C-alpha cells in the first residue's frame, strides 16, 4: 500500500485503532514473507567499491577525475585488463597484443573472466567510434603508448587514465600499475592486498635461492633479423629478475637511455654474456641460434646457462605481460629454471610450441 494511501486511511482514526491496525499489518507481512532459501543465503554479496569517490589519477597528460564507481570499463592498455579482472571487475572491452587467446585473456585470468565476453580491440590504431559505442564510464591505458591526441579523443568519450609520466611508455612497474588501476576503479584496498601477496612470493623465492643475489642476468628478445633487444630497467621483464636478487649489467641501461631496451647486433653476440641469459624467441630464430657460431661461443651459452622461451608460449606470455594474476604462475615456472642455470645444472629448454 502506498504511504499516501495509508496516511489517508488512518488520518482520522483514534490512536488505539491506529496501533491495532499497524500490528495486524506487520503480522500479515511477516506471515507472508517466505524464508530465504539456503541457496539465496549462501550467495556472495556483490563486490563493492572500497575507495571513496571522487578520485583523481595523475598521468602523463595531466590528471583525470573519476566521480563515481565505474560500471563499464574499457581497457586500452596491453595488459591492463589483467589487473582489472584481478580486482573483480569485468571490462566491456580489452586490447589484444599477442598469443591468440580467447578474448585476449590468458589461462591464468580465465576464471576471473568467467562467462564474460568483452569486445577485443585490435593492437593497431584505436577505433574511437567503436569505443564510444561501448558507452564506457572509464577508459584505462596504464601499460600503453597513448599519444596526447589519442588521450584527448578518449577523454572526450569518458574519463581516461593514460600511462604514468614518471616512466617511459610501457614502463610502469606492475605494482604501481596495480595500485593506480585499483584506485581508479574503486578497489584500492584489494589492490594493496594483491600486491602484498605477490611481493611476499618474491621474498620467498629470494630466501629460497640465495645464489640469485649478485648474480648477473640478461633477458631479451631475438628479432627477426637475428639481432637482440635486451631489456633494461624500464622494462618489467628485467625488473622481475632484479626483484629476485639478480643484477643487470650496467651497460644495458647506458645504451638503452630512455628506451626500455638496448639493441645488440648479431656480430656483438659476446655482449650477451652473464651468469644467466633468457631469450624470447620464435621457432625460426630458435633453429638459427643452434647453428649460429657467434651465439654458441658466448660463455653463458657454451656453459648451458641460457634459457630459451617460445615467444608465443604460455610462460613467455606470463613474462611479457607481467601483471598480478600472471606473476605467481611465472614464479612457479621460471624460478626453478633460474636456479638450475645459476647452479650450473640447467637441463630445461622450453622449445617452440610449449
Short mmCIF file of C-alpha atoms in Angstrom, two decimals:
data_model
loop_
_atom_site.label_atom_id
_atom_site.label_comp_id
_atom_site.label_asym_id
_atom_site.label_seq_id
_atom_site.Cartn_x
_atom_site.Cartn_y
_atom_site.Cartn_z
CA UNK A 1 0.00 0.00 0.00
CA UNK A 2 1.46 3.41 -0.94
CA UNK A 3 2.39 5.59 2.04
CA UNK A 4 -0.03 8.36 0.94
CA UNK A 5 -2.96 5.94 0.93
CA UNK A 6 -2.02 4.69 4.38
CA UNK A 7 -1.93 8.23 5.77
CA UNK A 8 -5.35 9.00 4.29
CA UNK A 9 -6.84 5.81 5.74
CA UNK A 10 -5.52 6.38 9.26
CA UNK A 11 -5.64 10.13 9.43
CA UNK A 12 -9.00 10.37 11.23
CA UNK A 13 -8.73 7.25 13.41
CA UNK A 14 -8.04 7.15 17.16
CA UNK A 15 -4.53 6.23 18.34
CA UNK A 16 -5.79 2.85 19.63
CA UNK A 17 -7.27 1.93 16.26
CA UNK A 18 -4.09 3.02 14.53
CA UNK A 19 -1.94 0.82 16.77
CA UNK A 20 -4.19 -2.21 16.29
CA UNK A 21 -4.19 -1.74 12.51
CA UNK A 22 -0.43 -1.45 12.32
CA UNK A 23 0.05 -4.53 14.49
CA UNK A 24 -2.22 -6.58 12.21
CA UNK A 25 -0.47 -5.21 9.12
CA UNK A 26 3.00 -6.12 10.42
CA UNK A 27 1.86 -9.60 11.41
CA UNK A 28 0.40 -10.17 7.95
CA UNK A 29 3.62 -9.01 6.27
CA UNK A 30 5.68 -11.34 8.44
CA UNK A 31 3.41 -14.29 7.75
CA UNK A 32 3.51 -13.69 4.02
CA UNK A 33 7.30 -13.27 3.71
CA UNK A 34 8.98 -16.54 2.70
CA UNK A 35 12.14 -17.70 4.45
CA UNK A 36 15.24 -17.13 2.30
CA UNK A 37 16.31 -20.31 0.52
CA UNK A 38 19.64 -21.85 1.52
CA UNK A 39 20.94 -21.02 -1.98
CA UNK A 40 19.98 -17.36 -1.65
CA UNK A 41 21.50 -17.15 1.82
CA UNK A 42 24.78 -18.60 0.56
CA UNK A 43 25.10 -16.26 -2.44
CA UNK A 44 28.10 -13.93 -2.02
CA UNK A 45 27.43 -10.24 -1.71
CA UNK A 46 28.26 -8.27 -4.86
CA UNK A 47 31.67 -6.64 -4.90
CA UNK A 48 31.52 -3.03 -3.79
CA UNK A 49 34.00 -0.22 -4.09
CA UNK A 50 36.36 0.26 -1.16
CA UNK A 51 37.54 3.65 -2.42
CA UNK A 52 35.58 6.81 -1.73
CA UNK A 53 34.75 8.67 -4.91
CA UNK A 54 35.53 11.06 -6.47
CA UNK A 55 39.20 10.18 -7.02
CA UNK A 56 41.84 11.92 -9.11
CA UNK A 57 44.51 9.99 -11.01
CA UNK A 58 47.62 11.76 -12.28
CA UNK A 59 49.20 10.56 -15.52
CA UNK A 60 51.37 11.62 -18.45
CA UNK A 61 48.83 14.05 -19.87
CA UNK A 62 47.60 15.67 -16.68
CA UNK A 63 45.01 14.30 -14.28
CA UNK A 64 41.62 12.63 -14.52
CA UNK A 65 38.78 12.88 -12.03
CA UNK A 66 36.56 9.82 -11.65
CA UNK A 67 33.41 10.93 -9.89
CA UNK A 68 31.70 7.64 -9.17
CA UNK A 69 32.21 3.88 -9.13
CA UNK A 70 32.67 2.92 -12.82
CA UNK A 71 30.45 0.16 -14.17
CA UNK A 72 31.58 -0.05 -17.82
CA UNK A 73 35.38 -0.14 -18.04
CA UNK A 74 37.27 -0.25 -21.34
CA UNK A 75 40.90 -1.40 -21.18
CA UNK A 76 43.15 0.01 -23.93
CA UNK A 77 46.49 -0.90 -22.33
CA UNK A 78 48.18 -4.10 -23.42
CA UNK A 79 47.88 -5.86 -20.06
CA UNK A 80 45.61 -3.57 -18.03
CA UNK A 81 42.69 -5.98 -18.19
CA UNK A 82 44.65 -8.50 -16.14
CA UNK A 83 44.71 -6.08 -13.21
CA UNK A 84 41.09 -5.09 -13.76
CA UNK A 85 39.96 -8.72 -13.71
CA UNK A 86 42.05 -9.43 -10.60
CA UNK A 87 40.06 -6.73 -8.83
CA UNK A 88 36.73 -8.36 -9.59
CA UNK A 89 35.69 -6.07 -12.45
CA UNK A 90 34.96 -7.46 -15.92
CA UNK A 91 35.85 -4.92 -18.61
CA UNK A 92 33.50 -4.44 -21.54
CA UNK A 93 36.48 -4.27 -23.91
CA UNK A 94 40.13 -5.39 -23.80
CA UNK A 95 43.17 -4.78 -26.01
CA UNK A 96 44.75 -7.63 -27.93
CA UNK A 97 48.54 -7.98 -28.02
CA UNK A 98 49.74 -11.47 -28.96
CA UNK A 99 49.12 -15.13 -28.25
CA UNK A 100 45.73 -15.62 -29.94
CA UNK A 101 43.95 -16.17 -26.62
CA UNK A 102 40.13 -16.21 -26.24
CA UNK A 103 39.01 -12.65 -25.54
CA UNK A 104 42.73 -11.73 -25.34
CA UNK A 105 42.74 -13.34 -21.90
CA UNK A 106 45.40 -15.90 -20.96
CA UNK A 107 44.71 -19.07 -18.92
CA UNK A 108 45.60 -17.58 -15.52
CA UNK A 109 42.80 -14.98 -15.85
CA UNK A 110 40.08 -17.16 -17.37
CA UNK A 111 38.47 -17.88 -14.00
CA UNK A 112 38.21 -14.15 -13.30
CA UNK A 113 36.77 -13.55 -16.77
CA UNK A 114 34.13 -16.26 -16.28
CA UNK A 115 31.41 -16.16 -18.91
CA UNK A 116 32.03 -12.51 -19.82
CA UNK A 117 32.71 -11.81 -23.49
CA UNK A 118 34.44 -8.44 -23.77
CA UNK A 119 34.95 -6.80 -27.13
CA UNK A 120 38.55 -7.33 -28.27
CA UNK A 121 40.18 -4.13 -29.52
CA UNK A 122 42.88 -4.64 -32.12
CA UNK A 123 46.55 -3.98 -31.46
CA UNK A 124 46.56 -1.42 -34.27
CA UNK A 125 45.10 2.07 -34.24
CA UNK A 126 42.30 2.63 -31.77
CA UNK A 127 38.80 2.75 -33.23
CA UNK A 128 37.28 5.67 -31.34
CA UNK A 129 33.81 5.15 -32.77
CA UNK A 130 33.89 1.54 -31.62
CA UNK A 131 34.98 2.58 -28.14
CA UNK A 132 32.34 5.30 -27.93
CA UNK A 133 29.69 2.77 -28.96
CA UNK A 134 30.54 0.69 -25.88
CA UNK A 135 29.34 3.56 -23.65
CA UNK A 136 32.23 3.33 -21.19
CA UNK A 137 32.29 5.31 -17.98
CA UNK A 138 36.05 4.75 -17.57
CA UNK A 139 38.90 4.05 -20.04
CA UNK A 140 42.20 2.69 -18.70
CA UNK A 141 45.53 2.64 -20.55
CA UNK A 142 48.33 2.47 -17.97
CA UNK A 143 50.52 -0.03 -19.86
CA UNK A 144 50.39 1.77 -23.18
CA UNK A 145 51.97 4.26 -25.52
CA UNK A 146 48.92 6.51 -25.86
CA UNK A 147 49.70 9.75 -27.65
CA UNK A 148 48.37 13.07 -26.44
CA UNK A 149 45.99 13.11 -29.41
CA UNK A 150 44.68 9.63 -28.62
CA UNK A 151 44.26 10.51 -24.96
CA UNK A 152 42.35 13.68 -25.85
CA UNK A 153 39.95 11.75 -28.07
CA UNK A 154 39.42 9.07 -25.44
CA UNK A 155 38.80 11.63 -22.70
CA UNK A 156 36.03 13.12 -24.81
CA UNK A 157 34.28 9.74 -24.65
CA UNK A 158 34.76 9.06 -20.93
CA UNK A 159 37.22 9.76 -18.12
CA UNK A 160 40.50 8.26 -19.32
CA UNK A 161 43.62 7.24 -17.39
CA UNK A 162 46.76 7.27 -19.53
CA UNK A 163 50.21 5.87 -18.76
CA UNK A 164 52.27 7.37 -15.97
CA UNK A 165 54.53 10.28 -16.80
CA UNK A 166 57.13 9.00 -14.34
CA UNK A 167 58.29 6.23 -16.68
CA UNK A 168 58.80 5.72 -20.41
CA UNK A 169 55.78 4.40 -22.33
CA UNK A 170 55.11 0.75 -21.42
CA UNK A 171 57.39 1.25 -18.43
CA UNK A 172 55.11 1.40 -15.39
CA UNK A 173 56.08 -1.23 -12.77
CA UNK A 174 53.46 -3.93 -12.21
CA UNK A 175 52.86 -2.99 -8.57
CA UNK A 176 52.36 0.70 -9.29
CA UNK A 177 50.09 -0.18 -12.21
CA UNK A 178 48.00 -2.35 -9.91
CA UNK A 179 47.58 0.41 -7.34
CA UNK A 180 46.71 3.03 -9.97
CA UNK A 181 44.04 0.81 -11.50
CA UNK A 182 42.78 -0.22 -8.08
CA UNK A 183 42.23 3.38 -7.09
CA UNK A 184 40.64 4.27 -10.43
CA UNK A 185 38.01 1.53 -10.23
CA UNK A 186 37.39 1.80 -6.52
CA UNK A 187 39.27 -1.29 -5.34
CA UNK A 188 42.37 0.27 -3.80
CA UNK A 189 42.26 -1.87 -0.67
CA UNK A 190 42.05 -5.09 -2.64
CA UNK A 191 44.83 -3.90 -4.98
CA UNK A 192 47.16 -3.34 -2.00
CA UNK A 193 46.40 -6.83 -0.70
CA UNK A 194 47.13 -8.45 -4.07
CA UNK A 195 50.41 -6.55 -4.41
CA UNK A 196 51.47 -7.56 -0.90
CA UNK A 197 50.70 -11.22 -1.62
CA UNK A 198 52.83 -11.28 -4.77
CA UNK A 199 55.67 -9.35 -3.13
CA UNK A 200 55.68 -12.00 -0.41
CA UNK A 201 56.16 -14.66 -3.10
CA UNK A 202 59.16 -12.75 -4.46
CA UNK A 203 60.61 -12.57 -0.96
CA UNK A 204 60.08 -16.30 -0.51
CA UNK A 205 61.87 -17.03 -3.80
CA UNK A 206 64.83 -14.82 -2.83
CA UNK A 207 65.12 -16.55 0.54
CA UNK A 208 64.95 -19.99 -1.04
CA UNK A 209 67.63 -19.12 -3.62
CA UNK A 210 70.40 -17.01 -2.04
CA UNK A 211 72.59 -17.72 -5.08
CA UNK A 212 70.44 -15.28 -7.07
CA UNK A 213 71.79 -12.35 -5.07
CA UNK A 214 74.52 -10.61 -7.02
CA UNK A 215 74.41 -12.98 -10.00
CA UNK A 216 74.09 -11.19 -13.33
CA UNK A 217 71.11 -11.87 -15.58
CA UNK A 218 70.07 -10.64 -19.01
CA UNK A 219 66.65 -11.02 -20.62
CA UNK A 220 65.91 -10.11 -24.22
CA UNK A 221 64.06 -10.81 -27.43
CA UNK A 222 65.57 -12.25 -30.61
CA UNK A 223 64.41 -10.08 -33.50
CA UNK A 224 63.52 -11.31 -36.99
CA UNK A 225 66.85 -10.06 -38.31
CA UNK A 226 68.75 -12.05 -35.69
CA UNK A 227 69.72 -9.08 -33.53
CA UNK A 228 68.80 -8.86 -29.85
CA UNK A 229 66.65 -6.42 -27.89
CA UNK A 230 67.96 -6.61 -24.33
CA UNK A 231 65.58 -5.21 -21.72
CA UNK A 232 66.72 -2.53 -19.29
CA UNK A 233 65.48 -1.15 -16.00
CA UNK A 234 62.42 0.47 -17.63
CA UNK A 235 61.05 -2.94 -18.64
CA UNK A 236 59.12 -5.24 -16.31
CA UNK A 237 60.90 -8.38 -17.61
CA UNK A 238 64.21 -7.06 -16.36
CA UNK A 239 62.59 -5.82 -13.14
CA UNK A 240 61.36 -9.34 -12.42
CA UNK A 241 64.97 -10.53 -12.33
CA UNK A 242 66.18 -7.73 -10.07
CA UNK A 243 63.20 -8.40 -7.77
CA UNK A 244 64.56 -11.93 -7.41
CA UNK A 245 68.00 -10.62 -6.44
CA UNK A 246 69.81 -10.66 -9.77
CA UNK A 247 71.89 -7.75 -11.06
CA UNK A 248 71.65 -6.34 -14.57
CA UNK A 249 74.83 -5.40 -16.47
CA UNK A 250 75.10 -1.61 -16.28
CA UNK A 251 75.92 -1.19 -19.95
CA UNK A 252 72.36 -2.18 -21.00
CA UNK A 253 70.81 0.87 -19.32
CA UNK A 254 73.62 3.08 -20.58
CA UNK A 255 72.94 2.03 -24.15
CA UNK A 256 69.15 2.00 -23.81
CA UNK A 257 68.90 5.56 -22.48
CA UNK A 258 65.22 6.50 -22.18
CA UNK A 259 64.14 3.39 -24.09
CA UNK A 260 63.20 0.13 -22.41
CA UNK A 261 65.73 -1.91 -24.41
CA UNK A 262 69.19 -1.83 -25.96
CA UNK A 263 69.68 -3.37 -29.38
CA UNK A 264 72.68 -5.65 -29.92
CA UNK A 265 73.66 -6.82 -33.39
CA UNK A 266 74.35 -10.42 -34.37
CA UNK A 267 78.07 -9.60 -34.56
CA UNK A 268 78.02 -8.36 -30.93
CA UNK A 269 76.64 -11.60 -29.51
CA UNK A 270 79.53 -11.70 -27.00
CA UNK A 271 77.73 -8.93 -25.10
CA UNK A 272 75.06 -11.45 -24.10
CA UNK A 273 77.40 -12.99 -21.57
CA UNK A 274 76.13 -13.10 -17.97
CA UNK A 275 75.51 -15.68 -15.27
CA UNK A 276 72.06 -16.31 -16.74
CA UNK A 277 70.61 -15.44 -20.16
CA UNK A 278 66.90 -15.57 -21.02
CA UNK A 279 65.82 -15.10 -24.62
CA UNK A 280 62.29 -14.93 -26.04
CA UNK A 281 62.49 -16.50 -29.48
CA UNK A 282 60.24 -17.82 -32.23
CA UNK A 283 60.66 -21.18 -33.93
CA UNK A 284 62.68 -19.88 -36.87
CA UNK A 285 65.19 -17.96 -34.76
CA UNK A 286 65.37 -20.83 -32.26
CA UNK A 287 66.76 -23.07 -35.01
CA UNK A 288 69.07 -20.32 -36.25
CA UNK A 289 70.62 -19.86 -32.80
CA UNK A 290 71.52 -23.53 -32.64
CA UNK A 291 73.64 -23.03 -35.79
CA UNK A 292 74.99 -19.56 -35.05
CA UNK A 293 78.72 -19.87 -34.22
CA UNK A 294 78.86 -16.40 -32.66
CA UNK A 295 76.00 -17.21 -30.31
CA UNK A 296 77.34 -20.64 -29.45
CA UNK A 297 80.74 -19.17 -28.48
CA UNK A 298 79.25 -16.96 -25.73
CA UNK A 299 80.27 -18.35 -22.34
CA UNK A 300 76.76 -18.38 -20.90
CA UNK A 301 75.60 -20.40 -23.92
CA UNK A 302 78.59 -22.70 -24.00
CA UNK A 303 78.02 -23.45 -20.30
CA UNK A 304 74.36 -24.27 -20.92
CA UNK A 305 73.05 -21.39 -18.80
CA UNK A 306 70.82 -19.85 -21.48
CA UNK A 307 67.04 -20.26 -21.21
CA UNK A 308 65.12 -20.07 -24.49
CA UNK A 309 61.40 -19.35 -24.19
CA UNK A 310 58.95 -19.67 -27.06
CA UNK A 311 57.86 -16.10 -27.67
CA UNK A 312 54.24 -17.21 -28.13
CA UNK A 313 54.22 -19.78 -25.33
CA UNK A 314 52.36 -19.54 -22.04
CA UNK A 315 55.46 -18.93 -19.93
CA UNK A 316 56.70 -16.24 -22.27
CA UNK A 317 53.22 -14.71 -22.22
CA UNK A 318 53.29 -14.56 -18.44
CA UNK A 319 56.74 -12.97 -18.56
CA UNK A 320 55.96 -10.37 -21.22
CA UNK A 321 52.55 -9.47 -19.80
CA UNK A 322 53.71 -9.33 -16.19
CA UNK A 323 50.72 -8.44 -14.03
CA UNK A 324 49.42 -9.58 -10.70
CA UNK A 325 47.48 -12.61 -11.96
CA UNK A 326 50.35 -13.86 -14.10
CA UNK A 327 53.22 -13.43 -11.67
CA UNK A 328 52.51 -16.41 -9.36
CA UNK A 329 52.47 -18.70 -12.42
CA UNK A 330 55.63 -17.06 -13.76
CA UNK A 331 57.48 -17.52 -10.48
CA UNK A 332 56.42 -21.16 -10.18
CA UNK A 333 57.67 -21.95 -13.69
CA UNK A 334 60.68 -19.68 -14.15
CA UNK A 335 62.40 -19.72 -10.75
CA UNK A 336 63.36 -23.43 -10.95
CA UNK A 337 64.97 -22.80 -14.35
CA UNK A 338 66.87 -19.79 -13.00
CA UNK A 339 68.06 -21.83 -10.03
CA UNK A 340 69.28 -24.60 -12.32
CA UNK A 341 71.13 -22.10 -14.50
CA UNK A 342 72.83 -20.37 -11.57
CA UNK A 343 73.84 -23.71 -10.09
CA UNK A 344 75.25 -24.86 -13.43
CA UNK A 345 72.88 -27.78 -13.94
CA UNK A 346 70.32 -26.32 -16.32
CA UNK A 347 68.83 -29.06 -18.46
CA UNK A 348 65.47 -27.42 -19.21
CA UNK A 349 64.82 -25.73 -22.51
CA UNK A 350 61.38 -24.51 -23.47
CA UNK A 351 61.01 -25.47 -27.10
CA UNK A 352 58.76 -23.63 -29.56
CA UNK A 353 55.10 -24.53 -29.19
CA UNK A 354 55.31 -25.40 -25.49
#
